[in-house]
Amino acid sequence: MIFDLKKINLRKVNSELQNIDKKKNYKNYKILNPEGNHAICAGLQDDINVNIEGHVGYYCAGMNQNAKITINGNVGTGVAENMMSGFVHVKGNASQSAGATGHGGLLLIDGDASSRCGISMKGLDIVVKGSVGHMSGFMSQAGTILVCGNAGEALGDSLYETEIYVKGKVKSLGADCVEKQMETKHLNKIKDLLNKCGIKNLQPSQFKRFGSARKLYNFRVDNA
Amino acid sequence: MCGIVGIYLKNKKLKNKLGLYMSKMIDNMSSRGPDSAGFAIYNEENSTCYKYSICFGSLNFENLKKDINRKFKNSKIKKYSDHAVVSTKIKPKNFKEFLRKYKDVTLVGYGKAIEIFKQVGNPSEVVKRFKLNSLSGTHAIGHTRMATESAITTDGSHPYSTGEDECLVHNGSLSNHNNLRRILKKDGIDFKSENDTEVAAGYISKSLSNKIDLKDTLKKGLSDLDGFYTFITGTRKGFAIVRDEIACKPAVIAETKDYVAIASEFQAMAHLPKVSSAKIFEPEPGIVYSWGRS
């Protein structure tokens, strides 16, 4: 089924995709002419495939559950924010706060993601084929951020238990973020993510692992 | 919030469409700033002539026009809503002196290329009142305002022009503007409002008058201007954009062989020709990007 946003109101499209008539058994949807609109495909709950043909605005695929959403273009602030499950694939670049507060599922960004990628995550896996901007992984609690390119300033600032893997250079580490020893379970996690994302030209051993030094979020009188 | 937009034409054949492109960009950004709107459009037709953009408010325009024609022979006056653009060979010092007796007339900006307009009200209405879609030029910048730092008035609207052919639009807020204003006032910069952006415009004008180029001026501003901002600043030759190093305030750039467009959100540029094949990127924090004629 094809929705052309030049002809149909966005609210109607979102409403239709949020309330799938399962008797019809449609699985594949396409959205044309997104033209930078905000909140496209926010709040989807069913196991459907949606392809968005063009650039989108803020909060695309926010709160996603189960759906597989592909954006053939760039995305604005907060793509897949608070995502619960499913798969969101950005073929272009992502603006700031990609995957913010995400609980689960997989977010793949083919291009670069700008600042605060994976801020305050709670279990989502993010794979960025390009680089991430400053303060990525800020206060992030659980899940994984895998960066095939470089990371900007203050990576993993005030980090909780999210695992961060970076192949390229890290401009600087944020407060309480340190490089950690890579163990077999970490290499397996990287291998699994690379496989899921169809990335065949990289090896898990090329990545470095970063995580929390756990000196900031545990109560210490020095930090009071 | 606030919305900022800019467009610089690389292909001069599109000159007559500049106003149309700009009006659609401002219209789209109404959602980010419904309180007031303004824009500066650069169109240098005659390098021996100055253009003075004035706001006469509720004053009788015909009487003012007669006065200007009487005082300055061979001047051309075009009226747009409560603004007018006076084209004349008279030097800025003399024109400013003449305007001094009209307390209700404001000089919004002046220069050899700039025409500048701003007004309170919904941006889509403001651009219609100034007939922006019929204007032509080489580059333009615009603003839609959600007021935070000062009152919703024409003086509180962007762009701010504090020097010849210069103007500034701003998304964000500055925290050290009162102190900077005091310093710049002592240096002879004249401010019309209590607005933070006007202080940044004055800072840029002061630096440019000291022969520091625009790129270096904006780089130095990163340490002197404290607060959140994405700035677009226009000069006779082109424009530049810079975001503070935290980069909370958004900006997207779309570049094709025909134009460079900047907006707070991509949707403001979605109507531009061949934008889907444009090079689209976000300006990195603390980096100055500029385009212009040499």
JSON list of C-alpha atoms in Angstrom, two decimals, chain A:
[
{"chain": "A", "resi": 1, "resn": "MET", "atom": "CA", "xyz": [0.00, 0.00, 0.00]},
{"chain": "A", "resi": 2, "resn": "ILE", "atom": "CA", "xyz": [1.35, 3.44, -0.92]},
{"chain": "A", "resi": 3, "resn": "PHE", "atom": "CA", "xyz": [0.67, 6.68, 0.94]},
{"chain": "A", "resi": 4, "resn": "ASP", "atom": "CA", "xyz": [1.62, 9.92, -0.81]},
{"chain": "A", "resi": 5, "resn": "LEU", "atom": "CA", "xyz": [1.97, 12.68, 1.79]},
{"chain": "A", "resi": 6, "resn": "LYS", "atom": "CA", "xyz": [1.32, 15.27, -0.92]},
{"chain": "A", "resi": 7, "resn": "LYS", "atom": "CA", "xyz": [-2.17, 13.81, -1.21]},
{"chain": "A", "resi": 8, "resn": "ILE", "atom": "CA", "xyz": [-2.97, 12.39, 2.24]},
{"chain": "A", "resi": 9, "resn": "ASN", "atom": "CA", "xyz": [-2.77, 14.07, 5.62]},
{"chain": "A", "resi": 10, "resn": "LEU", "atom": "CA", "xyz": [0.11, 12.75, 7.79]},
{"chain": "A", "resi": 11, "resn": "ARG", "atom": "CA", "xyz": [-2.17, 12.24, 10.77]},
{"chain": "A", "resi": 12, "resn": "LYS", "atom": "CA", "xyz": [-4.37, 9.92, 8.71]},
{"chain": "A", "resi": 13, "resn": "VAL", "atom": "CA", "xyz": [-1.35, 7.92, 7.52]},
{"chain": "A", "resi": 14, "resn": "ASN", "atom": "CA", "xyz": [0.01, 7.52, 11.04]},
{"chain": "A", "resi": 15, "resn": "SER", "atom": "CA", "xyz": [-3.41, 6.58, 12.35]},
{"chain": "A", "resi": 16, "resn": "GLU", "atom": "CA", "xyz": [-3.79, 3.91, 9.67]},
{"chain": "A", "resi": 17, "resn": "LEU", "atom": "CA", "xyz": [-0.33, 2.47, 10.37]},
{"chain": "A", "resi": 18, "resn": "GLN", "atom": "CA", "xyz": [-0.93, 2.52, 14.13]},
{"chain": "A", "resi": 19, "resn": "ASN", "atom": "CA", "xyz": [-4.22, 0.60, 13.76]},
{"chain": "A", "resi": 20, "resn": "ILE", "atom": "CA", "xyz": [-3.45, -2.11, 11.25]},
{"chain": "A", "resi": 21, "resn": "ASP", "atom": "CA", "xyz": [-6.44, -4.17, 10.18]},
{"chain": "A", "resi": 22, "resn": "LYS", "atom": "CA", "xyz": [-4.91, -7.62, 10.60]},
{"chain": "A", "resi": 23, "resn": "LYS", "atom": "CA", "xyz": [-7.69, -9.31, 8.60]},
{"chain": "A", "resi": 24, "resn": "LYS", "atom": "CA", "xyz": [-6.42, -7.61, 5.45]},
{"chain": "A", "resi": 25, "resn": "ASN", "atom": "CA", "xyz": [-2.98, -9.12, 6.00]},
{"chain": "A", "resi": 26, "resn": "TYR", "atom": "CA", "xyz": [-1.10, -6.22, 4.35]},
{"chain": "A", "resi": 27, "resn": "LYS", "atom": "CA", "xyz": [2.56, -6.28, 5.40]},
{"chain": "A", "resi": 28, "resn": "ASN", "atom": "CA", "xyz": [4.28, -3.77, 3.12]},
{"chain": "A", "resi": 29, "resn": "TYR", "atom": "CA", "xyz": [3.74, -0.04, 3.08]},
{"chain": "A", "resi": 30, "resn": "LYS", "atom": "CA", "xyz": [5.45, 2.83, 1.31]},
{"chain": "A", "resi": 31, "resn": "ILE", "atom": "CA", "xyz": [5.34, 6.55, 2.16]},
{"chain": "A", "resi": 32, "resn": "LEU", "atom": "CA", "xyz": [6.12, 9.04, -0.60]},
{"chain": "A", "resi": 33, "resn": "ASN", "atom": "CA", "xyz": [7.01, 12.76, -0.32]},
{"chain": "A", "resi": 34, "resn": "PRO", "atom": "CA", "xyz": [7.76, 12.96, 3.42]},
{"chain": "A", "resi": 35, "resn": "GLU", "atom": "CA", "xyz": [9.25, 16.46, 2.80]},
{"chain": "A", "resi": 36, "resn": "GLY", "atom": "CA", "xyz": [10.78, 16.78, 6.24]},
{"chain": "A", "resi": 37, "resn": "ASN", "atom": "CA", "xyz": [7.53, 16.29, 8.15]},
{"chain": "A", "resi": 38, "resn": "HIS", "atom": "CA", "xyz": [7.79, 15.44, 11.84]},
{"chain": "A", "resi": 39, "resn": "ALA", "atom": "CA", "xyz": [6.71, 12.27, 13.69]},
{"chain": "A", "resi": 40, "resn": "ILE", "atom": "CA", "xyz": [6.23, 10.13, 10.57]},
{"chain": "A", "resi": 41, "resn": "CYS", "atom": "CA", "xyz": [5.57, 6.51, 11.63]},
{"chain": "A", "resi": 42, "resn": "ALA", "atom": "CA", "xyz": [5.58, 7.38, 15.32]},
{"chain": "A", "resi": 43, "resn": "GLY", "atom": "CA", "xyz": [3.96, 4.83, 17.61]},
{"chain": "A", "resi": 44, "resn": "LEU", "atom": "CA", "xyz": [3.72, 1.83, 15.25]},
{"chain": "A", "resi": 45, "resn": "GLN", "atom": "CA", "xyz": [3.04, -1.46, 17.05]},
{"chain": "A", "resi": 46, "resn": "ASP", "atom": "CA", "xyz": [2.71, -4.20, 14.46]},
{"chain": "A", "resi": 47, "resn": "ASP", "atom": "CA", "xyz": [5.08, -6.42, 12.54]},
{"chain": "A", "resi": 48, "resn": "ILE", "atom": "CA", "xyz": [4.89, -4.51, 9.24]},
{"chain": "A", "resi": 49, "resn": "ASN", "atom": "CA", "xyz": [7.44, -3.13, 6.77]},
{"chain": "A", "resi": 50, "resn": "VAL", "atom": "CA", "xyz": [7.36, 0.60, 5.98]},
{"chain": "A", "resi": 51, "resn": "ASN", "atom": "CA", "xyz": [9.64, 2.28, 3.45]},
{"chain": "A", "resi": 52, "resn": "ILE", "atom": "CA", "xyz": [9.80, 6.07, 3.60]},
{"chain": "A", "resi": 53, "resn": "GLU", "atom": "CA", "xyz": [11.07, 7.55, 0.32]},
{"chain": "A", "resi": 54, "resn": "GLY", "atom": "CA", "xyz": [12.81, 10.84, 1.15]},
{"chain": "A", "resi": 55, "resn": "HIS", "atom": "CA", "xyz": [14.06, 13.03, 4.00]},
{"chain": "A", "resi": 56, "resn": "VAL", "atom": "CA", "xyz": [12.05, 13.20, 7.23]},
{"chain": "A", "resi": 57, "resn": "GLY", "atom": "CA", "xyz": [11.87, 15.63, 10.16]},
{"chain": "A", "resi": 58, "resn": "TYR", "atom": "CA", "xyz": [11.92, 15.06, 13.92]},
{"chain": "A", "resi": 59, "resn": "TYR", "atom": "CA", "xyz": [11.00, 11.92, 15.91]},
{"chain": "A", "resi": 60, "resn": "CYS", "atom": "CA", "xyz": [10.51, 9.62, 12.92]},
{"chain": "A", "resi": 61, "resn": "ALA", "atom": "CA", "xyz": [9.69, 6.04, 14.03]},
{"chain": "A", "resi": 62, "resn": "GLY", "atom": "CA", "xyz": [9.50, 7.17, 17.66]},
{"chain": "A", "resi": 63, "resn": "MET", "atom": "CA", "xyz": [8.28, 4.60, 20.21]},
{"chain": "A", "resi": 64, "resn": "ASN", "atom": "CA", "xyz": [8.42, 1.89, 17.54]},
{"chain": "A", "resi": 65, "resn": "GLN", "atom": "CA", "xyz": [7.37, -1.64, 18.48]},
{"chain": "A", "resi": 66, "resn": "ASN", "atom": "CA", "xyz": [7.82, -4.60, 16.13]},
{"chain": "A", "resi": 67, "resn": "ALA", "atom": "CA", "xyz": [7.73, -2.62, 12.84]},
{"chain": "A", "resi": 68, "resn": "LYS", "atom": "CA", "xyz": [10.59, -2.56, 10.33]},
{"chain": "A", "resi": 69, "resn": "ILE", "atom": "CA", "xyz": [10.93, 1.02, 9.13]},
{"chain": "A", "resi": 70, "resn": "THR", "atom": "CA", "xyz": [13.40, 2.08, 6.42]},
{"chain": "A", "resi": 71, "resn": "ILE", "atom": "CA", "xyz": [14.08, 5.72, 5.63]},
{"chain": "A", "resi": 72, "resn": "ASN", "atom": "CA", "xyz": [15.60, 6.33, 2.20]},
{"chain": "A", "resi": 73, "resn": "GLY", "atom": "CA", "xyz": [16.96, 9.71, 3.15]},
{"chain": "A", "resi": 74, "resn": "ASN", "atom": "CA", "xyz": [18.17, 11.79, 6.10]},
{"chain": "A", "resi": 75, "resn": "VAL", "atom": "CA", "xyz": [16.38, 12.02, 9.44]},
{"chain": "A", "resi": 76, "resn": "GLY", "atom": "CA", "xyz": [15.94, 14.96, 11.82]},
{"chain": "A", "resi": 77, "resn": "THR", "atom": "CA", "xyz": [16.29, 15.07, 15.60]},
{"chain": "A", "resi": 78, "resn": "GLY", "atom": "CA", "xyz": [15.35, 12.01, 17.66]},
{"chain": "A", "resi": 79, "resn": "VAL", "atom": "CA", "xyz": [14.85, 9.26, 15.10]},
{"chain": "A", "resi": 80, "resn": "ALA", "atom": "CA", "xyz": [13.50, 6.11, 16.81]},
{"chain": "A", "resi": 81, "resn": "GLU", "atom": "CA", "xyz": [13.38, 7.92, 20.15]},
{"chain": "A", "resi": 82, "resn": "ASN", "atom": "CA", "xyz": [12.13, 5.66, 22.93]},
{"chain": "A", "resi": 83, "resn": "MET", "atom": "CA", "xyz": [12.00, 2.73, 20.50]},
{"chain": "A", "resi": 84, "resn": "MET", "atom": "CA", "xyz": [10.88, -0.50, 22.20]},
{"chain": "A", "resi": 85, "resn": "SER", "atom": "CA", "xyz": [11.54, -3.18, 19.58]},
{"chain": "A", "resi": 86, "resn": "GLY", "atom": "CA", "xyz": [11.68, -3.74, 15.81]},
{"chain": "A", "resi": 87, "resn": "PHE", "atom": "CA", "xyz": [14.19, -2.41, 13.30]},
{"chain": "A", "resi": 88, "resn": "VAL", "atom": "CA", "xyz": [14.72, 1.16, 12.07]},
{"chain": "A", "resi": 89, "resn": "HIS", "atom": "CA", "xyz": [17.12, 1.66, 9.17]},
{"chain": "A", "resi": 90, "resn": "VAL", "atom": "CA", "xyz": [18.26, 5.15, 8.12]},
{"chain": "A", "resi": 91, "resn": "LYS", "atom": "CA", "xyz": [19.95, 5.10, 4.72]},
{"chain": "A", "resi": 92, "resn": "GLY", "atom": "CA", "xyz": [21.23, 8.68, 5.01]},
{"chain": "A", "resi": 93, "resn": "ASN", "atom": "CA", "xyz": [22.53, 10.76, 7.93]},
{"chain": "A", "resi": 94, "resn": "ALA", "atom": "CA", "xyz": [20.82, 11.28, 11.28]},
{"chain": "A", "resi": 95, "resn": "SER", "atom": "CA", "xyz": [20.55, 14.52, 13.24]},
{"chain": "A", "resi": 96, "resn": "GLN", "atom": "CA", "xyz": [21.06, 14.78, 16.99]},
{"chain": "A", "resi": 97, "resn": "SER", "atom": "CA", "xyz": [19.69, 12.42, 19.68]},
{"chain": "A", "resi": 98, "resn": "ALA", "atom": "CA", "xyz": [19.20, 9.41, 17.40]},
{"chain": "A", "resi": 99, "resn": "GLY", "atom": "CA", "xyz": [17.71, 6.53, 19.38]},
{"chain": "A", "resi": 100, "resn": "ALA", "atom": "CA", "xyz": [17.32, 8.66, 22.52]},
{"chain": "A", "resi": 101, "resn": "THR", "atom": "CA", "xyz": [16.02, 6.70, 25.54]},
{"chain": "A", "resi": 102, "resn": "GLY", "atom": "CA", "xyz": [15.46, 3.59, 23.36]},
{"chain": "A", "resi": 103, "resn": "HIS", "atom": "CA", "xyz": [14.53, 0.41, 25.25]},
{"chain": "A", "resi": 104, "resn": "GLY", "atom": "CA", "xyz": [15.01, -2.30, 22.63]},
{"chain": "A", "resi": 105, "resn": "GLY", "atom": "CA", "xyz": [15.27, -3.29, 18.97]},
{"chain": "A", "resi": 106, "resn": "LEU", "atom": "CA", "xyz": [17.91, -2.26, 16.46]},
{"chain": "A", "resi": 107, "resn": "LEU", "atom": "CA", "xyz": [18.62, 1.16, 14.91]},
{"chain": "A", "resi": 108, "resn": "LEU", "atom": "CA", "xyz": [20.96, 1.14, 11.91]},
{"chain": "A", "resi": 109, "resn": "ILE", "atom": "CA", "xyz": [22.28, 4.40, 10.46]},
{"chain": "A", "resi": 110, "resn": "ASP", "atom": "CA", "xyz": [24.19, 4.04, 7.17]},
{"chain": "A", "resi": 111, "resn": "GLY", "atom": "CA", "xyz": [25.62, 7.58, 7.27]},
{"chain": "A", "resi": 112, "resn": "ASP", "atom": "CA", "xyz": [26.74, 9.72, 10.21]},
{"chain": "A", "resi": 113, "resn": "ALA", "atom": "CA", "xyz": [24.78, 10.54, 13.35]},
{"chain": "A", "resi": 114, "resn": "SER", "atom": "CA", "xyz": [25.35, 13.97, 14.91]},
{"chain": "A", "resi": 115, "resn": "SER", "atom": "CA", "xyz": [25.57, 14.87, 18.59]},
{"chain": "A", "resi": 116, "resn": "ARG", "atom": "CA", "xyz": [24.05, 12.95, 21.50]},
{"chain": "A", "resi": 117, "resn": "CYS", "atom": "CA", "xyz": [23.46, 9.72, 19.56]},
{"chain": "A", "resi": 118, "resn": "GLY", "atom": "CA", "xyz": [22.02, 7.13, 21.97]},
{"chain": "A", "resi": 119, "resn": "ILE", "atom": "CA", "xyz": [21.50, 9.63, 24.81]},
{"chain": "A", "resi": 120, "resn": "SER", "atom": "CA", "xyz": [19.96, 7.99, 27.91]},
{"chain": "A", "resi": 121, "resn": "MET", "atom": "CA", "xyz": [19.36, 4.63, 26.18]},
{"chain": "A", "resi": 122, "resn": "LYS", "atom": "CA", "xyz": [17.79, 1.81, 28.15]},
{"chain": "A", "resi": 123, "resn": "GLY", "atom": "CA", "xyz": [18.50, -1.28, 26.06]},
{"chain": "A", "resi": 124, "resn": "LEU", "atom": "CA", "xyz": [18.42, -0.37, 22.34]},
{"chain": "A", "resi": 125, "resn": "ASP", "atom": "CA", "xyz": [21.24, -1.46, 20.01]},
{"chain": "A", "resi": 126, "resn": "ILE", "atom": "CA", "xyz": [22.50, 1.29, 17.66]},
{"chain": "A", "resi": 127, "resn": "VAL", "atom": "CA", "xyz": [24.86, 0.65, 14.76]},
{"chain": "A", "resi": 128, "resn": "VAL", "atom": "CA", "xyz": [26.30, 3.68, 12.94]},
{"chain": "A", "resi": 129, "resn": "LYS", "atom": "CA", "xyz": [28.27, 2.93, 9.77]},
{"chain": "A", "resi": 130, "resn": "GLY", "atom": "CA", "xyz": [29.69, 6.45, 9.75]},
{"chain": "A", "resi": 131, "resn": "SER", "atom": "CA", "xyz": [30.73, 8.65, 12.69]},
{"chain": "A", "resi": 132, "resn": "VAL", "atom": "CA", "xyz": [28.90, 10.04, 15.72]},
{"chain": "A", "resi": 133, "resn": "GLY", "atom": "CA", "xyz": [29.01, 13.61, 17.08]},
{"chain": "A", "resi": 134, "resn": "HIS", "atom": "CA", "xyz": [29.80, 14.97, 20.52]},
{"chain": "A", "resi": 135, "resn": "MET", "atom": "CA", "xyz": [28.26, 13.68, 23.78]},
{"chain": "A", "resi": 136, "resn": "SER", "atom": "CA", "xyz": [27.13, 10.42, 22.19]},
{"chain": "A", "resi": 137, "resn": "GLY", "atom": "CA", "xyz": [25.96, 7.86, 24.73]},
{"chain": "A", "resi": 138, "resn": "PHE", "atom": "CA", "xyz": [25.41, 10.62, 27.33]},
{"chain": "A", "resi": 139, "resn": "MET", "atom": "CA", "xyz": [24.00, 9.08, 30.56]},
{"chain": "A", "resi": 140, "resn": "SER", "atom": "CA", "xyz": [23.16, 5.94, 28.65]},
{"chain": "A", "resi": 141, "resn": "GLN", "atom": "CA", "xyz": [21.99, 3.07, 30.84]},
{"chain": "A", "resi": 142, "resn": "ALA", "atom": "CA", "xyz": [21.79, -0.17, 28.84]},
{"chain": "A", "resi": 143, "resn": "GLY", "atom": "CA", "xyz": [22.18, -1.46, 25.30]},
{"chain": "A", "resi": 144, "resn": "THR", "atom": "CA", "xyz": [24.96, -1.07, 22.73]},
{"chain": "A", "resi": 145, "resn": "ILE", "atom": "CA", "xyz": [26.34, 1.68, 20.51]},
{"chain": "A", "resi": 146, "resn": "LEU", "atom": "CA", "xyz": [28.56, 0.37, 17.70]},
{"chain": "A", "resi": 147, "resn": "VAL", "atom": "CA", "xyz": [30.35, 3.06, 15.69]},
{"chain": "A", "resi": 148, "resn": "CYS", "atom": "CA", "xyz": [32.22, 2.03, 12.53]},
{"chain": "A", "resi": 149, "resn": "GLY", "atom": "CA", "xyz": [33.70, 5.52, 12.05]},
{"chain": "A", "resi": 150, "resn": "ASN", "atom": "CA", "xyz": [34.90, 8.07, 14.62]},
{"chain": "A", "resi": 151, "resn": "ALA", "atom": "CA", "xyz": [33.35, 9.52, 17.77]},
{"chain": "A", "resi": 152, "resn": "GLY", "atom": "CA", "xyz": [33.25, 13.22, 18.73]},
{"chain": "A", "resi": 153, "resn": "GLU", "atom": "CA", "xyz": [34.07, 14.91, 22.02]},
{"chain": "A", "resi": 154, "resn": "ALA", "atom": "CA", "xyz": [32.96, 13.61, 25.43]},
{"chain": "A", "resi": 155, "resn": "LEU", "atom": "CA", "xyz": [31.93, 10.12, 24.31]},
{"chain": "A", "resi": 156, "resn": "GLY", "atom": "CA", "xyz": [29.90, 8.29, 26.95]},
{"chain": "A", "resi": 157, "resn": "ASP", "atom": "CA", "xyz": [29.80, 11.18, 29.41]},
{"chain": "A", "resi": 158, "resn": "SER", "atom": "CA", "xyz": [28.25, 10.12, 32.76]},
{"chain": "A", "resi": 159, "resn": "LEU", "atom": "CA", "xyz": [27.72, 6.65, 31.33]},
{"chain": "A", "resi": 160, "resn": "TYR", "atom": "CA", "xyz": [25.85, 3.88, 33.18]},
{"chain": "A", "resi": 161, "resn": "GLU", "atom": "CA", "xyz": [25.96, 0.37, 31.69]},
{"chain": "A", "resi": 162, "resn": "THR", "atom": "CA", "xyz": [25.68, 0.86, 27.92]},
{"chain": "A", "resi": 163, "resn": "GLU", "atom": "CA", "xyz": [28.53, -0.78, 26.00]},
{"chain": "A", "resi": 164, "resn": "ILE", "atom": "CA", "xyz": [30.17, 1.45, 23.38]},
{"chain": "A", "resi": 165, "resn": "TYR", "atom": "CA", "xyz": [32.36, 0.08, 20.59]},
{"chain": "A", "resi": 166, "resn": "VAL", "atom": "CA", "xyz": [34.26, 2.38, 18.23]},
{"chain": "A", "resi": 167, "resn": "LYS", "atom": "CA", "xyz": [36.41, 1.38, 15.27]},
{"chain": "A", "resi": 168, "resn": "GLY", "atom": "CA", "xyz": [37.91, 4.79, 14.47]},
{"chain": "A", "resi": 169, "resn": "LYS", "atom": "CA", "xyz": [39.25, 7.63, 16.56]},
{"chain": "A", "resi": 170, "resn": "VAL", "atom": "CA", "xyz": [37.60, 9.00, 19.69]},
{"chain": "A", "resi": 171, "resn": "LYS", "atom": "CA", "xyz": [38.12, 12.75, 20.06]},
{"chain": "A", "resi": 172, "resn": "SER", "atom": "CA", "xyz": [37.74, 12.60, 23.83]},
{"chain": "A", "resi": 173, "resn": "LEU", "atom": "CA", "xyz": [36.02, 10.55, 26.52]},
{"chain": "A", "resi": 174, "resn": "GLY", "atom": "CA", "xyz": [33.40, 12.10, 28.78]},
{"chain": "A", "resi": 175, "resn": "ALA", "atom": "CA", "xyz": [33.37, 11.99, 32.56]},
{"chain": "A", "resi": 176, "resn": "ASP", "atom": "CA", "xyz": [33.60, 8.44, 33.96]},
{"chain": "A", "resi": 177, "resn": "CYS", "atom": "CA", "xyz": [33.90, 6.79, 30.52]},
{"chain": "A", "resi": 178, "resn": "VAL", "atom": "CA", "xyz": [36.99, 4.60, 30.08]},
{"chain": "A", "resi": 179, "resn": "GLU", "atom": "CA", "xyz": [38.43, 2.17, 27.57]},
{"chain": "A", "resi": 180, "resn": "LYS", "atom": "CA", "xyz": [37.90, -1.42, 28.74]},
{"chain": "A", "resi": 181, "resn": "GLN", "atom": "CA", "xyz": [39.29, -4.84, 27.99]},
{"chain": "A", "resi": 182, "resn": "MET", "atom": "CA", "xyz": [37.56, -6.66, 25.11]},
{"chain": "A", "resi": 183, "resn": "GLU", "atom": "CA", "xyz": [36.39, -10.14, 26.15]},
{"chain": "A", "resi": 184, "resn": "THR", "atom": "CA", "xyz": [34.95, -12.97, 24.05]},
{"chain": "A", "resi": 185, "resn": "LYS", "atom": "CA", "xyz": [31.36, -12.06, 24.93]},
{"chain": "A", "resi": 186, "resn": "HIS", "atom": "CA", "xyz": [31.95, -8.53, 23.66]},
{"chain": "A", "resi": 187, "resn": "LEU", "atom": "CA", "xyz": [33.52, -9.75, 20.41]},
{"chain": "A", "resi": 188, "resn": "ASN", "atom": "CA", "xyz": [30.50, -12.04, 19.95]},
{"chain": "A", "resi": 189, "resn": "LYS", "atom": "CA", "xyz": [28.11, -9.13, 20.51]},
{"chain": "A", "resi": 190, "resn": "ILE", "atom": "CA", "xyz": [29.93, -7.07, 17.85]},
{"chain": "A", "resi": 191, "resn": "LYS", "atom": "CA", "xyz": [29.91, -10.05, 15.47]},
{"chain": "A", "resi": 192, "resn": "ASP", "atom": "CA", "xyz": [26.19, -10.50, 15.99]},
{"chain": "A", "resi": 193, "resn": "LEU", "atom": "CA", "xyz": [25.46, -6.81, 15.31]},
{"chain": "A", "resi": 194, "resn": "LEU", "atom": "CA", "xyz": [27.67, -6.71, 12.21]},
{"chain": "A", "resi": 195, "resn": "ASN", "atom": "CA", "xyz": [25.88, -9.81, 10.90]},
{"chain": "A", "resi": 196, "resn": "LYS", "atom": "CA", "xyz": [22.43, -8.39, 11.60]},
{"chain": "A", "resi": 197, "resn": "CYS", "atom": "CA", "xyz": [23.37, -5.20, 9.74]},
{"chain": "A", "resi": 198, "resn": "GLY", "atom": "CA", "xyz": [24.97, -7.03, 6.80]},
{"chain": "A", "resi": 199, "resn": "ILE", "atom": "CA", "xyz": [28.37, -5.44, 7.42]},
{"chain": "A", "resi": 200, "resn": "LYS", "atom": "CA", "xyz": [30.86, -7.93, 6.00]},
{"chain": "A", "resi": 201, "resn": "ASN", "atom": "CA", "xyz": [34.04, -5.88, 5.55]},
{"chain": "A", "resi": 202, "resn": "LEU", "atom": "CA", "xyz": [34.73, -5.29, 9.27]},
{"chain": "A", "resi": 203, "resn": "GLN", "atom": "CA", "xyz": [36.02, -7.62, 11.97]},
{"chain": "A", "resi": 204, "resn": "PRO", "atom": "CA", "xyz": [35.07, -7.42, 15.69]},
{"chain": "A", "resi": 205, "resn": "SER", "atom": "CA", "xyz": [38.77, -7.23, 16.59]},
{"chain": "A", "resi": 206, "resn": "GLN", "atom": "CA", "xyz": [39.03, -3.83, 14.84]},
{"chain": "A", "resi": 207, "resn": "PHE", "atom": "CA", "xyz": [36.87, -2.17, 17.49]},
{"chain": "A", "resi": 208, "resn": "LYS", "atom": "CA", "xyz": [37.73, -0.73, 20.87]},
{"chain": "A", "resi": 209, "resn": "ARG", "atom": "CA", "xyz": [35.42, -1.11, 23.85]},
{"chain": "A", "resi": 210, "resn": "PHE", "atom": "CA", "xyz": [34.36, 1.75, 26.13]},
{"chain": "A", "resi": 211, "resn": "GLY", "atom": "CA", "xyz": [32.26, 1.64, 29.25]},
{"chain": "A", "resi": 212, "resn": "SER", "atom": "CA", "xyz": [31.59, 3.17, 32.62]},
{"chain": "A", "resi": 213, "resn": "ALA", "atom": "CA", "xyz": [34.33, 3.36, 35.27]},
{"chain": "A", "resi": 214, "resn": "ARG", "atom": "CA", "xyz": [31.39, 3.22, 37.75]},
{"chain": "A", "resi": 215, "resn": "LYS", "atom": "CA", "xyz": [32.89, 5.95, 39.90]},
{"chain": "A", "resi": 216, "resn": "LEU", "atom": "CA", "xyz": [30.22, 8.53, 39.20]},
{"chain": "A", "resi": 217, "resn": "TYR", "atom": "CA", "xyz": [26.88, 6.77, 39.54]},
{"chain": "A", "resi": 218, "resn": "ASN", "atom": "CA", "xyz": [27.67, 4.78, 42.67]},
{"chain": "A", "resi": 219, "resn": "PHE", "atom": "CA", "xyz": [27.32, 6.91, 45.74]},
{"chain": "A", "resi": 220, "resn": "ARG", "atom": "CA", "xyz": [30.64, 8.21, 46.92]},
{"chain": "A", "resi": 221, "resn": "VAL", "atom": "CA", "xyz": [30.96, 10.95, 49.43]},
{"chain": "A", "resi": 222, "resn": "ASP", "atom": "CA", "xyz": [33.56, 12.64, 47.19]},
{"chain": "A", "resi": 223, "resn": "ASN", "atom": "CA", "xyz": [30.87, 13.14, 44.54]},
{"chain": "A", "resi": 224, "resn": "ALA", "atom": "CA", "xyz": [28.22, 14.46, 46.92]}
]
